[in-house]
Amino acid sequence: MHMERIPPARAGPAEVQPLGCAPADLPAVLDQRLLRDDPERISRQLARRGLELDLTGLQQIALQERDLEEQRSTLQAEGNRVGKEVGQRIRAGASPNGPEVQELREQGNRLKQQVAGLEEEEKALEVRLREQLLALPNLPSEQTPDGASEADNVERKRWGEPRRPAPGETLQEHWQIAERLALVETERSVRIAQSRFVTLQGAGARLERALISFMLDRHAKRGYTELLPPILVNTASLTGSGQLPKFAEESFRCAEDDLWLTPTAEVPITSFHRDEVIPSDQLPLRYAAYTPCFRREAGSYGRDTRGLIRLHQFNKVELYWFTRPEESEAAHEQLTRDAEAILEALELPYRRLELCSGDLGFSAARTYDLEVWLAGAGAYREISSCSTCGDFQARRANIRLKAEKGTRLVHTLNGSGLAVGRTMAALLENGQQADGSVQLPAALVPYVGSDRLQPTA
RNA sequence: GGAGAGGUGGCCGAGUGGUCGAAGGCGCAGCACUGGAAAUGCUGUAUAGGGGCAACUCUAUCGAGGGUUCGAAUCCCUCCCUCUCCGCCA
């Protein structure tokens, strides 16, 4: 799911403290060499996202940091030489407290002080640089069409025949159907948690579970390795995949621990291989993971308040690839096809949009959104977002592959395969019958045990 | 929650102040031997950053951060993590 545009620093009722985290060991976000050599190129690319930034200030910091590093390491080399010489002289018989050794010691101390001063400056620059770089989104891919907003997204394909109401027929929205069939309990869920939480019950709960199994089985058959990762993740994990530091207000955080509730399985899966060097012949790695997902949905008050479309907690099956850089483009097509295959198996009409540069999520370089047809609403709604992040997440999470010479950053890709709640909504709206029942696609029968949801009357 | 042990290279594992980026082994790669292979032998095999067309070279890194010292994997302090036992739990 791509990031919703969030009004900056708008605090929700349960306000999350600003994090103020930028540990010094966090990785760089953009290639620092590119920043030093050609900041214009970065600016041009970010401008395609609608970010007008002058990076010459950052470039200056980066250049300055490099100069300091040069000076510092020269002094350190000198200090190392002095240190060695002391040892050699003493071993050669010089008195440890004699004048010549004493002289070297003082020289060593002088160098040490100089190094300490430079180091301090260098570190300060580095922290500033990283803080700012971590807040910059990924650069759009060359293939990504230019555009300012949602309105400029490009439709790439349609599949299936959208169901329209027959003459005299009124199609209901999924929340109406869910209520009638007693699939979802909304009001009591507010008692348990708060609004935007639901309890599925009876056939609703069963259908949700069936969909999860169905999706995972399909993906497993296509070669995905199933993962069931932790859904509480630490700050480094959220930073690695790009949710932090910018989108802290979108995630739920555990107050007593360095742990957050995952907004998507993309987060734990990215960190599944964080700080690893993956042997090239193991790539691509393909994972499918079911997880609940948690989002604060700050700034979307009043939108989609009914039903299963926008919840603080929802279920999702996520697809995730780690690939060699040269394979990621083909992988993106394949991953998207794998998500589409679920929609097709469920006989749900959909269309594929390619997001324009202005509508890309923070970590994405290129994104296809899949939108499913909701017959009751009479509209296409996002049900999957399939992105390639290039090396953006790999750089933040330090995930590389063993190359001929040295290592290279891998490419990461992710996509929902699919958002389960929205899938249920689509099934209800598209399968609704005049008699009040809901016809289910044949593919689900082995999982649900029936081809129809009946009103309990 | 209580008590203890430990964090060293892709992995195992040595190393308690001075050419230690780190012995040895495993793994991997190349070469030799072979009809081919196994076994064997030899050689090579960390990462990041800076400089150089390159050969190469400098710096940093032995969980993290600080300290002592001319010099720290080794000594001191703080923190994090992992493991074992007990308790509690699913």
mmCIF file of C-alpha atoms (C1' of nucleotides) in Angstrom, chain B residues 17-46:
data_model
loop_
_atom_site.group_PDB
_atom_site.id
_atom_site.type_symbol
_atom_site.label_atom_id
_atom_site.label_comp_id
_atom_site.label_asym_id
_atom_site.label_seq_id
_atom_site.Cartn_x
_atom_site.Cartn_y
_atom_site.Cartn_z
ATOM 1 C "C1'" G B 17 49.477 -3.940 26.215
ATOM 2 C "C1'" G B 18 53.851 -3.186 21.154
ATOM 3 C "C1'" U B 19 54.686 -4.583 13.088
ATOM 4 C "C1'" C B 20 47.610 -8.293 15.494
ATOM 5 C "C1'" G B 21 43.506 -7.180 10.444
ATOM 6 C "C1'" A B 22 44.369 -10.724 13.989
ATOM 7 C "C1'" A B 23 47.482 -17.975 14.761
ATOM 8 C "C1'" G B 24 45.124 -22.603 13.484
ATOM 9 C "C1'" G B 25 41.099 -25.148 11.296
ATOM 10 C "C1'" C B 26 36.667 -25.402 8.166
ATOM 11 C "C1'" G B 27 34.556 -23.434 3.905
ATOM 12 C "C1'" C B 28 35.437 -21.101 -0.822
ATOM 13 C "C1'" A B 29 38.568 -19.901 -5.392
ATOM 14 C "C1'" G B 30 42.888 -20.786 -8.486
ATOM 15 C "C1'" C B 31 47.004 -23.930 -9.637
ATOM 16 C "C1'" A B 32 49.582 -28.760 -9.392
ATOM 17 C "C1'" C B 33 48.865 -34.057 -9.336
ATOM 18 C "C1'" U B 34 44.795 -37.437 -12.296
ATOM 19 C "C1'" G B 35 42.154 -40.445 -18.086
ATOM 20 C "C1'" G B 36 38.464 -37.911 -14.901
ATOM 21 C "C1'" A B 37 37.391 -37.426 -9.821
ATOM 22 C "C1'" A B 38 38.418 -38.242 -4.570
ATOM 23 C "C1'" A B 39 42.523 -37.709 -1.458
ATOM 24 C "C1'" U B 40 46.930 -34.686 -1.248
ATOM 25 C "C1'" G B 41 50.085 -30.334 -1.963
ATOM 26 C "C1'" C B 42 50.829 -25.094 -3.053
ATOM 27 C "C1'" U B 43 48.713 -20.211 -3.410
ATOM 28 C "C1'" G B 44 44.925 -16.887 -2.476
ATOM 29 C "C1'" U B 45 40.634 -15.597 0.187
ATOM 30 C "C1'" A B 46 36.968 -9.585 5.478
#
